[in-house]
mmCIF file of C-alpha atoms in Angstrom:
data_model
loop_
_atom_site.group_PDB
_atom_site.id
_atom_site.type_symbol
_atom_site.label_atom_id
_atom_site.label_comp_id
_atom_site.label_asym_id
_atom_site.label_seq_id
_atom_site.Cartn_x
_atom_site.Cartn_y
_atom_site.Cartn_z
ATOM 1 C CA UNK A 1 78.715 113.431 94.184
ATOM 2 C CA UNK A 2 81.334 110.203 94.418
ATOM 3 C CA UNK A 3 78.107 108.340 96.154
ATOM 4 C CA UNK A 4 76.004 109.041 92.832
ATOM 5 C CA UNK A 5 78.959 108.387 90.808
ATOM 6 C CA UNK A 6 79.293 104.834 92.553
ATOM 7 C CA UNK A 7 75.747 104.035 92.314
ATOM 8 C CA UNK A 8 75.926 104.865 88.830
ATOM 9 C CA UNK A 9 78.757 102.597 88.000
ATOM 10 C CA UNK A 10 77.158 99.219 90.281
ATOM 11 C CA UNK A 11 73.894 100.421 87.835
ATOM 12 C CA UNK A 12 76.262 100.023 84.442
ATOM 13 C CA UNK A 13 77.589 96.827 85.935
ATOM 14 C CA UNK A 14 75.615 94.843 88.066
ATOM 15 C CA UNK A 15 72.267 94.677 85.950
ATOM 16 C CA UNK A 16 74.156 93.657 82.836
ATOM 17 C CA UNK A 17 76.194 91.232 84.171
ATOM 18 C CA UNK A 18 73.652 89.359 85.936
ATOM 19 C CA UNK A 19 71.075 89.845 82.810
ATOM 20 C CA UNK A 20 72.855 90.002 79.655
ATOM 21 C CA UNK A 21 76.231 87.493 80.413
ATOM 22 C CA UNK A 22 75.504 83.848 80.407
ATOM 23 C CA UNK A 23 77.857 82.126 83.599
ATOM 24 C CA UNK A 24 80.644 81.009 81.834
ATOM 25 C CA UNK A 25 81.217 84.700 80.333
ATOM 26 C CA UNK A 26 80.727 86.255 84.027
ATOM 27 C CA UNK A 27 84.081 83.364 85.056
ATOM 28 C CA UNK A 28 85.638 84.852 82.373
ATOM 29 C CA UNK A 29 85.047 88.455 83.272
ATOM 30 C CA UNK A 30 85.388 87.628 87.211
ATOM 31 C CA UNK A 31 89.474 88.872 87.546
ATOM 32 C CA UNK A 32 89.170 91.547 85.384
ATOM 33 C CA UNK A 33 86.036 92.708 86.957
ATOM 34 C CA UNK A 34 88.002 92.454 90.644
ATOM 35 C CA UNK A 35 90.369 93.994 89.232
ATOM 36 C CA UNK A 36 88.422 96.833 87.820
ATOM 37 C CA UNK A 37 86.914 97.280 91.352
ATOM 38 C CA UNK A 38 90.590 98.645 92.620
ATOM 39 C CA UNK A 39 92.181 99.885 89.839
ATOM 40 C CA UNK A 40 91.055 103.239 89.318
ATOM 41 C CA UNK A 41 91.639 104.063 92.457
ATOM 42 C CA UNK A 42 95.701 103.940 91.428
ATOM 43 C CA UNK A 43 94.634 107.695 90.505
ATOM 44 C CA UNK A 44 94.178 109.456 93.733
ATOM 45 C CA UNK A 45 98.193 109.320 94.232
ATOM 46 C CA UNK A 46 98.188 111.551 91.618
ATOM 47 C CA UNK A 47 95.653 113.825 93.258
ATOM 48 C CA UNK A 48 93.415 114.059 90.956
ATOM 49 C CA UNK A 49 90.789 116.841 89.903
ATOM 50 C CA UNK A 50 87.821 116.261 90.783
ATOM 51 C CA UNK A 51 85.889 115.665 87.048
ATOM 52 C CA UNK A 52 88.500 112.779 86.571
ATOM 53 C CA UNK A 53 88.310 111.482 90.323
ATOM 54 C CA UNK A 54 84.642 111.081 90.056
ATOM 55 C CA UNK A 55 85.077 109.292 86.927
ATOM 56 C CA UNK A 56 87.539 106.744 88.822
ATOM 57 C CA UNK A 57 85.077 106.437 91.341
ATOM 58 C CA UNK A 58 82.491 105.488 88.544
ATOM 59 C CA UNK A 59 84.674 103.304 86.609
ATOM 60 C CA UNK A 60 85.671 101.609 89.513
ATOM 61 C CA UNK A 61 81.940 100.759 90.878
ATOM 62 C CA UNK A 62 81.345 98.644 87.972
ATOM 63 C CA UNK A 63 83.781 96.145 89.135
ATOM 64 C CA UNK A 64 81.182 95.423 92.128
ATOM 65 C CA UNK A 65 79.755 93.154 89.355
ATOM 66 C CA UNK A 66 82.039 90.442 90.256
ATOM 67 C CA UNK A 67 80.602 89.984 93.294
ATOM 68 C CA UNK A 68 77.985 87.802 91.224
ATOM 69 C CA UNK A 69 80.810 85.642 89.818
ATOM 70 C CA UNK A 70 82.438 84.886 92.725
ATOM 71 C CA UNK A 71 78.665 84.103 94.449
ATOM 72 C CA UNK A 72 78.047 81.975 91.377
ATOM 73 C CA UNK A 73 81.120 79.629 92.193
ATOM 74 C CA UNK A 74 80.491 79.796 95.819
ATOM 75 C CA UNK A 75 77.170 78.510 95.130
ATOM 76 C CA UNK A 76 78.602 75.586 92.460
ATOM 77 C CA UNK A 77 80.970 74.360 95.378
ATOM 78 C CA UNK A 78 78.257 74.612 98.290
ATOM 79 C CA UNK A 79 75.699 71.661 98.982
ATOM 80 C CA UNK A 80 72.557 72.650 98.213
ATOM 81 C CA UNK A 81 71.495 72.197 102.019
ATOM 82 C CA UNK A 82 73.866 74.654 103.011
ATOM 83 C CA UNK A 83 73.753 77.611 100.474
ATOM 84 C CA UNK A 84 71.901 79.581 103.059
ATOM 85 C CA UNK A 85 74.551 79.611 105.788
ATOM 86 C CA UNK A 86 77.872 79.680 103.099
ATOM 87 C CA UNK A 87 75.372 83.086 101.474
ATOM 88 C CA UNK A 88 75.553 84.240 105.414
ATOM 89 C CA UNK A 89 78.903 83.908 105.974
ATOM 90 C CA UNK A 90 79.961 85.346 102.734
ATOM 91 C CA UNK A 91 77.811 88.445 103.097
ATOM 92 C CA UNK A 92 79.304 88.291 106.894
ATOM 93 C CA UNK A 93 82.677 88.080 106.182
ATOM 94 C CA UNK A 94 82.376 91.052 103.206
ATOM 95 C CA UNK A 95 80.766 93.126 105.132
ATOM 96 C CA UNK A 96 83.565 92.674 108.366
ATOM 97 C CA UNK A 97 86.281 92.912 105.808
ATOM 98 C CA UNK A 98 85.210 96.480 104.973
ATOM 99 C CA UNK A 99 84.912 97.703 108.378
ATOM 100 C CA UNK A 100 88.184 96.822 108.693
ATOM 101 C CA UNK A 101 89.719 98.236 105.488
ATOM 102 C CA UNK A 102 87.854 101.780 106.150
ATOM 103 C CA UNK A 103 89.507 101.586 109.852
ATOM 104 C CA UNK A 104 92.468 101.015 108.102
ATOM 105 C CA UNK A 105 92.211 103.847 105.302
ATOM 106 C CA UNK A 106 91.305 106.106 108.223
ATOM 107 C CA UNK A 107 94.188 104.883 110.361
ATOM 108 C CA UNK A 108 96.498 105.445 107.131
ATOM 109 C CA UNK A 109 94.542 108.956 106.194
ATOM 110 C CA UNK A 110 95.480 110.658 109.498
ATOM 111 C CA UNK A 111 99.473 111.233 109.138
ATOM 112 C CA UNK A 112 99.132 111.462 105.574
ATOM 113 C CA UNK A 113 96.385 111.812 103.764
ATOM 114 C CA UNK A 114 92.785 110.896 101.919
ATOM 115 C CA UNK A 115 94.496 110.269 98.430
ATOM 116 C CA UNK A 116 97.464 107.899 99.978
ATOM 117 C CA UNK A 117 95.113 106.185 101.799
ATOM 118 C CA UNK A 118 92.819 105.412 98.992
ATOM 119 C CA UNK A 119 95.784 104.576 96.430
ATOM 120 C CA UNK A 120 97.506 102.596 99.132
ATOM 121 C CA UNK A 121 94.235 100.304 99.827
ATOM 122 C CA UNK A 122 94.271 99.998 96.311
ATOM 123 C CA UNK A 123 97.455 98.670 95.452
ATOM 124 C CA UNK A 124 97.257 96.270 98.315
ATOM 125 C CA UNK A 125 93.776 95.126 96.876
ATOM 126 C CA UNK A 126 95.394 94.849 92.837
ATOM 127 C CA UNK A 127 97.901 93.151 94.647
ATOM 128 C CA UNK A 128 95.761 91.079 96.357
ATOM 129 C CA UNK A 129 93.305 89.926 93.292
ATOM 130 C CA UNK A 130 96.525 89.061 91.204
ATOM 131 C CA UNK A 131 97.675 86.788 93.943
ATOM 132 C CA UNK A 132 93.939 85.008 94.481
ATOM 133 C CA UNK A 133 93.761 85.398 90.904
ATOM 134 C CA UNK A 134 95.335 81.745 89.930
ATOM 135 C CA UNK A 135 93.107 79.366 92.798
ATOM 136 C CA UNK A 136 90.076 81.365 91.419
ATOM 137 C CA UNK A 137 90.189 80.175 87.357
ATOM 138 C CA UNK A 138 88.442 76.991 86.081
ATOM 139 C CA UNK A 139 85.021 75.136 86.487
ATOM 140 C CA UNK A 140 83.899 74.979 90.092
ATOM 141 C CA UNK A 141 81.465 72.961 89.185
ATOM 142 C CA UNK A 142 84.007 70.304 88.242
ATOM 143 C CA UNK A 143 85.473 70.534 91.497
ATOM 144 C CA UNK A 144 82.101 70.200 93.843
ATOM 145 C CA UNK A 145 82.304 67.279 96.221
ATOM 146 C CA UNK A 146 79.270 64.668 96.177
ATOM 147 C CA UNK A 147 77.530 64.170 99.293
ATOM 148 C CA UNK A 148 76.823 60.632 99.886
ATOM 149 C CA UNK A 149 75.208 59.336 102.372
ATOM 150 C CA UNK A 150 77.222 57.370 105.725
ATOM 151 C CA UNK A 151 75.600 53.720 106.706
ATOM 152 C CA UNK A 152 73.331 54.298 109.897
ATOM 153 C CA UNK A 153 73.712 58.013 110.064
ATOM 154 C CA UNK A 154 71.986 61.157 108.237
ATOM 155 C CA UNK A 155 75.251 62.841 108.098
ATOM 156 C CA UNK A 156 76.680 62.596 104.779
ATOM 157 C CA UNK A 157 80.722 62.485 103.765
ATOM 158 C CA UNK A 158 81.996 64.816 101.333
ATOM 159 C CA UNK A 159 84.291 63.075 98.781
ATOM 160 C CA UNK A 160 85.553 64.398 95.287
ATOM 161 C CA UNK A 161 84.040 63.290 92.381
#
């Protein structure tokens, strides 16, 4: 049931994001949308019945959207020649990065319990978003370096602009 409820909440978020918001709404929305991600999970320290812990688990999903904000400024501060291996390492590093949290939620789970676990990973990640929260505002795109190319070699040198 918390498996349909997620899908259900990456359906009500994702789609309309990436459809309906032009970019500079989906910046906007990009923190609040992180935060959304780990918020709702807060509840489970309360132990929550099920009806309302499914409803986290929904609520929370939609926050997945974000992941298309922070790919969108990725992309504006990635050379176009290397977008494919900066989209592999991103998808790499997310991917490692929950591995390690749900070895760490288990790890936590087994002298206490599912619901400190879950609230505990969730605090750190609030925590977390609020910190990254400040580096992550403003127009990537005015911070992209220009590639220019070096006299006598194909490599080119990154500069600001």
């Amino acid at each position: 049931a918390a498996l349909r409820r997620g899908s259900l909440g990456m359906l009500m978020g994702a789609p309309p994001t990436g459809r309906l918001l032009p970019p500079h709404r989906r910046e906007r929305l990009a923190a609040p949308l992180r935060l959304l991600l780990a918020a709702p999970y807060l509840v489970f320290a309360l132990r929550p019945p099920l009806p309302l812990a499914l409803a986290a688990v929904a609520l929370a999903s939609i926050g997945f959207s974000a992941t298309l904000a922070l790919q969108q400024r990725l992309m504006a501060l990635t050379p176009d020649e290397m977008s494919g291996q900066a989209l592999g390492l991103h998808s790499s590093g997310m991917l490692t990065m929950q591995g390690v949290s749900a070895a760490l939620a288990g790890a936590l789970a087994q002298p206490t319990s599912p619901a400190v676990a879950m609230a505990t990973l969730a605090a750190v990640s609030v925590a977390v978003t609020l910190a990254l929260a400040p580096g992550l505002r403003g127009d990537p795109g005015a911070r992209r370096p220009h590639v220019v190319a070096s006299e006598g070699t194909a490599e080119g040198v990154a500069r600001e602009g």
